Structure formats: structure tokens, C-alpha cells
Coordinates of N, CA and C in Angstrom, one line a residue:
M1 N 36.0 28.2 53.0 CA 36.3 26.9 53.2 C 35.1 26.0 52.8
L2 N 34.1 26.5 53.1 CA 32.8 25.7 52.8 C 32.8 25.4 51.3
R3 N 33.1 26.5 50.5 CA 33.2 26.5 49.1 C 34.3 25.2 48.6
I4 N 35.3 25.2 49.2 CA 36.3 24.1 48.9 C 35.7 22.7 49.4
A5 N 35.0 22.6 50.3 CA 34.3 21.3 50.8 C 33.4 20.9 50.0
I6 N 32.4 21.8 49.4 CA 31.3 21.5 48.4 C 32.1 21.0 47.0
T7 N 33.3 21.9 46.7 CA 33.9 21.6 45.5 C 34.5 20.2 45.6
A8 N 35.1 19.7 46.5 CA 35.5 18.6 46.8 C 34.7 17.3 46.8
C9 N 33.8 17.7 47.5 CA 32.5 16.6 47.4 C 31.9 16.3 46.0
G10 N 32.1 17.5 45.3 CA 31.5 17.5 43.8 C 32.5 16.6 42.9
F11 N 33.9 16.6 43.2 CA 34.6 15.9 42.5 C 34.6 14.3 43.1
L12 N 34.5 14.4 44.3 CA 34.3 12.8 44.8 C 33.1 12.2 44.1
A13 N 32.0 12.8 44.0 CA 30.9 12.3 43.3 C 31.2 12.0 41.9
L14 N 31.9 12.8 41.2 CA 32.2 12.7 39.8 C 33.2 11.2 39.8
A15 N 34.1 11.1 40.6 CA 34.9 10.0 40.6 C 34.4 8.7 41.1
A16 N 33.2 8.5 41.7 CA 32.6 7.4 42.3 C 32.8 6.3 41.5
P17 N 32.5 6.3 40.2 CA 32.6 5.2 39.4 C 33.9 4.6 39.2
V18 N 34.9 5.6 39.5 CA 36.1 4.9 39.1 C 36.5 4.3 40.5
L19 N 36.2 4.5 41.5 CA 36.5 3.9 42.9 C 35.9 2.5 43.1
A20 N 34.8 2.4 42.4 CA 34.0 1.1 42.6 C 34.8 0.0 41.9
A21 N 34.7 -1.0 42.6 CA 35.5 -2.3 42.2 C 34.8 -3.3 41.6
E22 N 33.4 -3.2 41.8 CA 32.3 -4.4 41.4 C 31.6 -3.6 40.3
P23 N 31.1 -4.5 39.2 CA 30.1 -3.8 38.3 C 28.9 -3.5 38.9
G24 N 28.2 -2.5 38.5 CA 27.1 -2.1 39.0 C 26.8 -0.6 38.6
G25 N 25.9 0.0 39.1 CA 25.5 1.4 39.0 C 24.0 1.7 39.0
A26 N 23.7 2.8 38.6 CA 22.3 3.3 38.7 C 22.2 4.3 37.5
A27 N 21.0 4.8 37.7 CA 20.4 6.0 36.8 C 19.3 6.5 37.4
S28 N 19.3 7.8 37.1 CA 18.1 8.5 37.9 C 17.6 9.7 36.6
G29 N 16.5 9.9 36.7 CA 15.8 11.2 36.2 C 14.3 10.9 35.7
T30 N 14.0 11.4 34.4 CA 12.7 11.2 34.0 C 12.5 10.2 33.0
I31 N 11.3 9.5 32.8 CA 10.9 8.8 31.7 C 9.4 9.2 31.7
A32 N 9.0 9.7 30.5 CA 7.7 10.3 30.1 C 7.2 11.4 31.4
G33 N 8.3 12.1 31.8 CA 7.9 13.3 32.8 C 7.8 12.5 34.1
E34 N 8.0 11.4 34.3 CA 7.8 11.0 35.9 C 9.3 10.5 36.3
E35 N 9.5 11.0 37.5 CA 10.9 10.7 38.1 C 11.0 8.9 38.3
I36 N 12.1 8.5 38.1 CA 12.4 7.1 38.0 C 13.9 7.0 38.6
E37 N 14.0 5.7 39.4 CA 15.2 5.5 39.6 C 15.5 3.9 39.3
L38 N 16.6 3.7 38.4 CA 17.0 2.4 37.7 C 18.3 2.0 38.3
S39 N 18.5 0.6 38.2 CA 19.7 -0.2 38.4 C 20.2 -0.6 37.2
V40 N 21.6 -0.9 37.5 CA 22.3 -1.4 36.3 C 22.2 -3.1 36.4
W41 N 21.6 -3.6 35.2 CA 21.6 -5.1 35.2 C 23.0 -5.6 34.8
T42 N 23.8 -5.9 35.8 CA 25.3 -6.3 35.4 C 25.4 -7.5 34.7
E43 N 24.6 -8.4 34.8 CA 24.8 -9.6 33.8 C 24.6 -9.3 32.5
Q44 N 23.8 -8.5 32.2 CA 23.7 -8.0 30.8 C 24.5 -7.0 30.3
S45 N 25.4 -6.1 30.8 CA 26.1 -4.9 30.7 C 27.3 -5.2 30.6
D46 N 28.0 -4.7 29.5 CA 29.5 -5.0 29.3 C 30.1 -3.8 28.3
F47 N 31.4 -4.0 28.1 CA 32.0 -3.1 27.1 C 33.3 -3.7 26.4
T48 N 33.5 -3.1 25.2 CA 34.7 -3.6 24.4 C 35.5 -2.4 24.3
S49 N 36.5 -2.5 23.4 CA 37.4 -1.5 23.4 C 36.8 -0.3 22.5
S50 N 35.7 -0.5 21.9 CA 35.1 0.5 21.0 C 33.6 0.4 21.1
S51 N 32.9 0.1 22.1 CA 31.5 0.2 22.5 C 31.1 -0.4 23.9
F52 N 29.9 0.1 24.2 CA 29.5 -0.4 25.7 C 27.8 -0.6 25.5
S53 N 27.5 -1.5 26.1 CA 25.9 -1.7 26.4 C 25.5 -1.7 27.9
I54 N 24.6 -0.9 28.1 CA 24.1 -0.9 29.7 C 22.8 -1.2 29.7
Y55 N 22.4 -2.1 30.4 CA 20.9 -2.4 30.6 C 20.6 -1.9 32.0
F56 N 19.4 -1.3 32.1 CA 18.9 -0.7 33.3 C 17.4 -1.4 33.5
W57 N 17.3 -1.8 34.7 CA 16.0 -2.3 35.2 C 15.4 -1.7 36.5
A58 N 14.0 -1.8 36.6 CA 13.4 -1.2 37.9 C 12.0 -1.8 37.6
P59 N 11.6 -2.0 39.1 CA 10.2 -2.5 39.1 C 9.0 -1.3 38.6
A60 N 9.4 -0.1 38.7 CA 8.6 1.1 38.3 C 8.6 0.9 36.6
L61 N 9.5 0.4 36.0 CA 9.3 0.1 34.4 C 8.3 -0.9 34.2
R62 N 8.2 -2.1 35.0 CA 7.4 -3.1 34.6 C 5.9 -2.6 35.1
E63 N 5.9 -1.7 35.9 CA 4.5 -1.2 36.5 C 3.9 -0.4 35.4
R64 N 4.9 0.3 34.5 CA 4.5 1.1 33.4 C 4.1 0.2 32.0
G65 N 4.5 -1.1 32.1 CA 4.3 -2.1 30.9 C 5.5 -2.0 30.3
L66 N 6.7 -1.6 30.7 CA 7.9 -1.5 29.9 C 8.8 -2.5 30.4
G67 N 9.8 -2.9 29.6 CA 10.9 -3.8 30.1 C 12.2 -3.0 30.3
S68 N 13.2 -3.8 30.3 CA 14.6 -3.1 30.8 C 15.0 -2.2 29.6
L69 N 15.5 -1.1 30.2 CA 16.0 0.0 29.1 C 17.3 -0.3 28.7
S70 N 17.8 -0.1 27.5 CA 19.1 -0.4 27.1 C 19.6 0.8 26.6
L71 N 20.9 1.0 26.8 CA 21.6 2.4 26.2 C 23.1 1.5 25.7
G72 N 23.3 1.8 24.3 CA 24.6 1.3 23.8 C 25.2 2.5 23.0
A73 N 26.6 2.5 22.6 CA 27.3 3.5 22.0 C 28.5 2.7 21.4
E74 N 28.9 3.1 20.0 CA 30.3 2.8 19.6 C 30.9 3.9 19.2
W75 N 32.3 3.9 19.1 CA 33.3 4.8 18.8 C 34.5 4.4 18.3
L76 N 35.1 5.2 17.6 CA 36.5 5.1 17.1 C 37.5 5.6 17.9
G77 N 38.8 4.9 18.1 CA 39.9 5.6 19.0 C 39.3 5.7 20.4
D78 N 39.6 6.9 21.0 CA 39.4 7.1 22.5 C 37.9 7.2 22.7
L79 N 37.6 6.7 24.0 CA 36.2 7.3 24.4 C 36.2 8.5 24.9
D80 N 35.8 9.2 24.0 CA 35.9 10.9 24.5 C 34.6 11.6 24.0
G81 N 33.3 10.8 23.8 CA 32.2 11.4 23.7 C 31.7 11.5 22.2
D82 N 32.9 11.3 21.3 CA 32.5 11.3 19.9 C 32.0 10.0 19.4
F83 N 30.7 9.9 19.5 CA 30.3 8.6 19.0 C 29.8 8.3 17.5
F84 N 30.0 7.4 16.7 CA 29.4 7.3 15.6 C 28.2 6.5 15.6
S85 N 27.9 5.7 16.7 CA 26.4 5.3 16.7 C 26.0 5.2 18.3
A86 N 24.9 5.5 18.6 CA 24.3 5.3 20.0 C 22.8 5.2 19.8
E87 N 22.4 4.4 20.6 CA 20.7 4.0 20.6 C 20.5 3.8 22.2
I88 N 19.0 4.1 22.1 CA 18.4 3.7 23.3 C 17.0 3.1 23.1
D89 N 16.9 2.0 23.8 CA 15.6 1.4 23.6 C 14.8 0.8 24.8
V90 N 13.5 0.6 24.8 CA 12.7 0.1 26.0 C 11.7 -0.7 25.5
P91 N 11.7 -2.0 25.7 CA 10.6 -2.9 25.1 C 9.1 -2.5 25.7
I92 N 8.2 -2.5 24.9 CA 6.8 -2.5 25.4 C 6.2 -3.9 25.6
L93 N 6.0 -4.2 26.7 CA 5.5 -5.5 27.2 C 4.1 -5.7 26.6
E94 N 3.9 -7.0 26.3 CA 2.7 -7.5 26.1 C 1.9 -6.8 24.8
T95 N 3.1 -7.0 23.8 CA 2.5 -6.2 22.6 C 2.6 -7.3 21.4
D96 N 1.8 -7.3 20.4 CA 2.1 -8.2 19.3 C 1.6 -7.3 18.0
P97 N 2.6 -7.1 17.1 CA 3.9 -7.7 17.1 C 4.5 -7.1 18.1
Y98 N 5.8 -7.5 18.6 CA 6.6 -7.0 19.7 C 7.1 -5.6 19.3
R99 N 6.9 -4.8 20.2 CA 7.2 -3.3 20.0 C 8.2 -2.8 20.9
I100 N 9.0 -1.7 20.8 CA 9.9 -1.0 21.4 C 9.6 0.4 21.3
Y101 N 10.3 1.2 22.4 CA 10.4 2.6 22.1 C 11.9 2.8 21.8
R102 N 12.4 3.5 20.9 CA 13.7 3.6 20.4 C 14.1 5.1 19.8
A103 N 15.2 5.2 20.0 CA 16.0 6.6 19.4 C 17.4 6.2 19.3
D104 N 18.0 6.9 18.3 CA 19.4 6.8 18.0 C 19.8 8.1 17.7
L105 N 21.1 8.3 17.3 CA 21.8 9.6 16.9 C 20.9 10.5 15.8
D106 N 20.5 9.6 14.9 CA 19.8 10.2 13.7 C 18.5 10.8 14.1
D107 N 18.0 10.4 15.3 CA 16.8 10.8 16.1 C 17.0 12.1 16.9
E108 N 18.2 12.7 17.0 CA 18.7 13.6 17.9 C 18.6 13.1 19.3
L109 N 19.0 11.9 19.3 CA 19.4 11.3 20.8 C 20.6 12.2 21.3
S110 N 20.6 12.5 22.6 CA 21.9 13.3 23.2 C 22.5 12.2 24.0
L111 N 23.8 12.0 23.8 CA 24.4 11.1 24.9 C 25.8 11.9 25.3
T112 N 25.8 12.3 26.6 CA 26.9 13.0 27.0 C 27.8 12.2 28.1
I113 N 29.1 12.0 27.6 CA 29.9 11.3 28.7 C 30.5 12.3 29.6
T114 N 30.3 12.3 30.8 CA 31.0 13.3 31.8 C 32.4 12.6 32.3
S115 N 32.3 11.3 32.6 CA 33.7 10.9 32.9 C 33.8 9.4 32.4
A116 N 35.0 8.8 32.2 CA 35.1 7.4 31.7 C 36.5 7.2 32.2
S117 N 36.7 6.0 32.5 CA 38.1 5.4 33.0 C 38.1 4.0 32.6
Y118 N 39.1 3.3 32.4 CA 39.5 1.9 32.4 C 40.4 1.6 33.5
Q119 N 40.1 0.5 34.2 CA 40.8 0.1 35.4 C 40.6 -1.3 35.6
G120 N 41.5 -2.1 35.6 CA 41.6 -3.7 35.9 C 40.4 -4.3 35.3
G121 N 40.2 -4.2 33.9 CA 39.2 -4.9 33.1 C 37.7 -4.5 33.3
M122 N 37.8 -3.1 33.9 CA 36.5 -2.6 34.0 C 36.5 -1.1 33.5
L123 N 35.3 -0.9 33.0 CA 35.0 0.6 32.5 C 34.1 1.4 33.5
A124 N 34.6 2.4 34.0 CA 33.8 3.2 34.9 C 33.4 4.5 34.0
I125 N 32.0 4.6 33.8 CA 31.5 5.7 33.0 C 30.2 6.4 33.6
A126 N 30.1 7.6 33.3 CA 29.1 8.4 33.9 C 28.9 9.4 32.9
G127 N 27.4 9.5 32.7 CA 27.1 10.6 31.7 C 25.5 10.8 31.9
Q128 N 24.9 11.4 30.7 CA 23.6 11.9 30.5 C 22.9 11.5 29.2
V129 N 22.0 10.8 29.1 CA 21.0 10.5 27.9 C 19.7 11.1 27.9
E130 N 19.5 11.9 26.7 CA 18.3 12.6 26.5 C 17.6 12.4 25.2
G131 N 16.4 12.2 25.1 CA 15.7 12.1 23.8 C 14.4 11.9 23.9
V132 N 13.7 11.7 22.7 CA 12.4 11.2 22.6 C 12.3 10.0 21.9
L133 N 11.9 8.9 22.3 CA 11.9 7.5 21.9 C 10.6 7.4 21.1
T134 N 10.5 6.8 19.9 CA 9.4 6.4 19.1 C 9.1 5.1 19.2
S135 N 7.8 4.7 19.2 CA 7.3 3.4 19.4 C 7.4 2.7 17.9
M136 N 7.9 1.5 17.8 CA 8.1 0.9 16.5 C 8.0 -0.7 16.6
D137 N 7.9 -1.3 15.6 CA 7.9 -2.7 15.7 C 9.6 -3.0 15.8
R138 N 9.7 -4.1 16.8 CA 11.1 -4.6 17.1 C 11.7 -5.1 15.8
M139 N 11.1 -5.9 15.1 CA 11.6 -6.4 13.8 C 11.4 -5.2 12.6
A140 N 12.5 -5.0 12.0 CA 12.4 -4.1 10.7 C 12.2 -2.7 11.0
L141 N 12.0 -2.4 12.4 CA 11.8 -1.1 12.9 C 10.9 -0.4 12.2
R142 N 9.9 -0.9 11.8 CA 8.4 -0.1 11.2 C 7.8 0.6 12.3
N143 N 7.3 1.6 12.0 CA 6.6 2.6 12.9 C 5.3 3.2 12.1
P144 N 4.3 2.3 12.6 CA 2.9 2.9 12.2 C 2.4 3.9 12.9
D145 N 2.8 4.2 14.2 CA 2.2 5.2 14.7 C 3.3 6.4 15.3
P146 N 3.6 7.3 14.5 CA 4.8 8.1 14.8 C 4.5 9.1 16.2
D147 N 3.1 9.1 16.5 CA 2.9 9.9 17.7 C 2.9 9.5 18.8
D148 N 3.2 8.3 18.9 CA 3.3 7.4 20.0 C 4.8 7.5 20.5
T149 N 5.3 8.3 21.5 CA 6.5 8.7 21.9 C 6.6 8.5 23.4
L150 N 8.1 8.6 23.8 CA 8.3 8.3 25.3 C 9.7 9.1 25.4
S151 N 9.4 10.4 26.2 CA 10.6 11.2 26.6 C 11.4 10.5 27.7
V152 N 12.8 10.6 27.5 CA 13.6 10.1 28.4 C 14.9 11.1 28.7
N153 N 15.1 11.4 30.0 CA 16.1 12.3 30.4 C 16.7 11.6 31.7
L154 N 17.8 11.0 31.5 CA 18.5 10.1 32.5 C 20.0 10.6 32.8
T155 N 20.3 10.6 34.2 CA 21.8 10.8 34.5 C 22.3 9.4 35.0
F156 N 23.4 8.7 34.5 CA 23.8 7.6 34.8 C 25.2 7.5 35.2
E157 N 25.6 6.3 36.1 CA 27.0 6.0 36.5 C 26.9 4.5 36.4
A158 N 27.9 3.9 35.7 CA 27.9 2.4 35.9 C 29.3 1.8 35.8
V159 N 29.6 0.9 36.5 CA 31.0 0.2 36.1 C 30.5 -1.0 35.4
L160 N 31.2 -1.4 34.5 CA 31.2 -2.4 33.5 C 32.1 -3.4 33.4
S161 N 31.9 -4.6 33.4 CA 33.0 -5.5 33.0 C 33.1 -5.7 31.4
E162 N 34.5 -6.1 31.3 CA 34.7 -6.3 29.7 C 34.1 -7.4 29.1
L163 N 33.5 -7.4 28.0 CA 33.1 -8.5 27.4 C 34.0 -9.6 27.0
Q164 N 33.8 -10.9 27.6 CA 34.6 -12.0 27.5 C 34.4 -12.7 26.1

């Protein structure tokens, strides 16, 4: 009986984004090996029939000299985890020229979707993103220091409004 209750709670946890009626969500995991909790910035996050953009923020990012973390992906057909592009970036504050930590699928970024559903103009999505982001100039994505990296391993769930 206890095993059934634990399994049921697990399924409810996976379904939580589907049950939410309002945009929002969170991510947790590690950035540069340090535990972090992030919130979805609902005013900047959205989706279309073939893409999503999620912006995460936390005071802890600012304390590390970083801006809001963005995660985006594009696909063809159904949202089944088969992406033709995906990227993650985090601005490095107070740099000149303006720099970011960035990775995409070509950089062995791993983006796994564990659940996704559309309901009433909303996308409920959950998954994990993992990779090593490299510091580079925001414009032209030049990278003068390939050893300046930032590891990211986050589990997220979000409810996004459709891009209007």
C-alpha cells in the first residue's frame, strides 16, 4: 500500500504543471556546483506552436554577478523532445564588452522534456537541462577565453502563456 501511495505522489508531482492555471514555475539544481533555486519570470517567458522561451531569475544569480538565465528551444511537429535548436544563456553583469555564458545543442547541451501538455492557451512543461556554458561576447558570439565556463544542471517545471 505504501508503494502505491509513493507512486501516486510521484505521478501527481509530474502532473503538477498541468494542473496549474496561472503562468509560473521554478527550477532547482546546480550552477557552478552550487545549489540554486530559480523562479520563472512570467512576463518574459512564452511559447508558440514550435518554440518556447523560459527566463529564470533569482537574487542568488545577481549575488554571483549574473543576470536572468534563459532557456529556449525550437522543434518541428509535436513537442516530443526532438529539438532542432536549443540554447541556454546567462548574462555576465558589469562586463564590457557585454558577455554571456552560453551553450547550445552543438555544445553538447542536454535538454530533456519529462512532460508537456497544452491546455487553454497554456503550455505546461517540465524537464532537465544540463551542460557547460562558455563565456563569450554577446555580439558575434566571439570567445576570447574558452576556459571561462559555467556548469549548469537544472530540473524545471513551468506554465507558459502563448506568445500573442
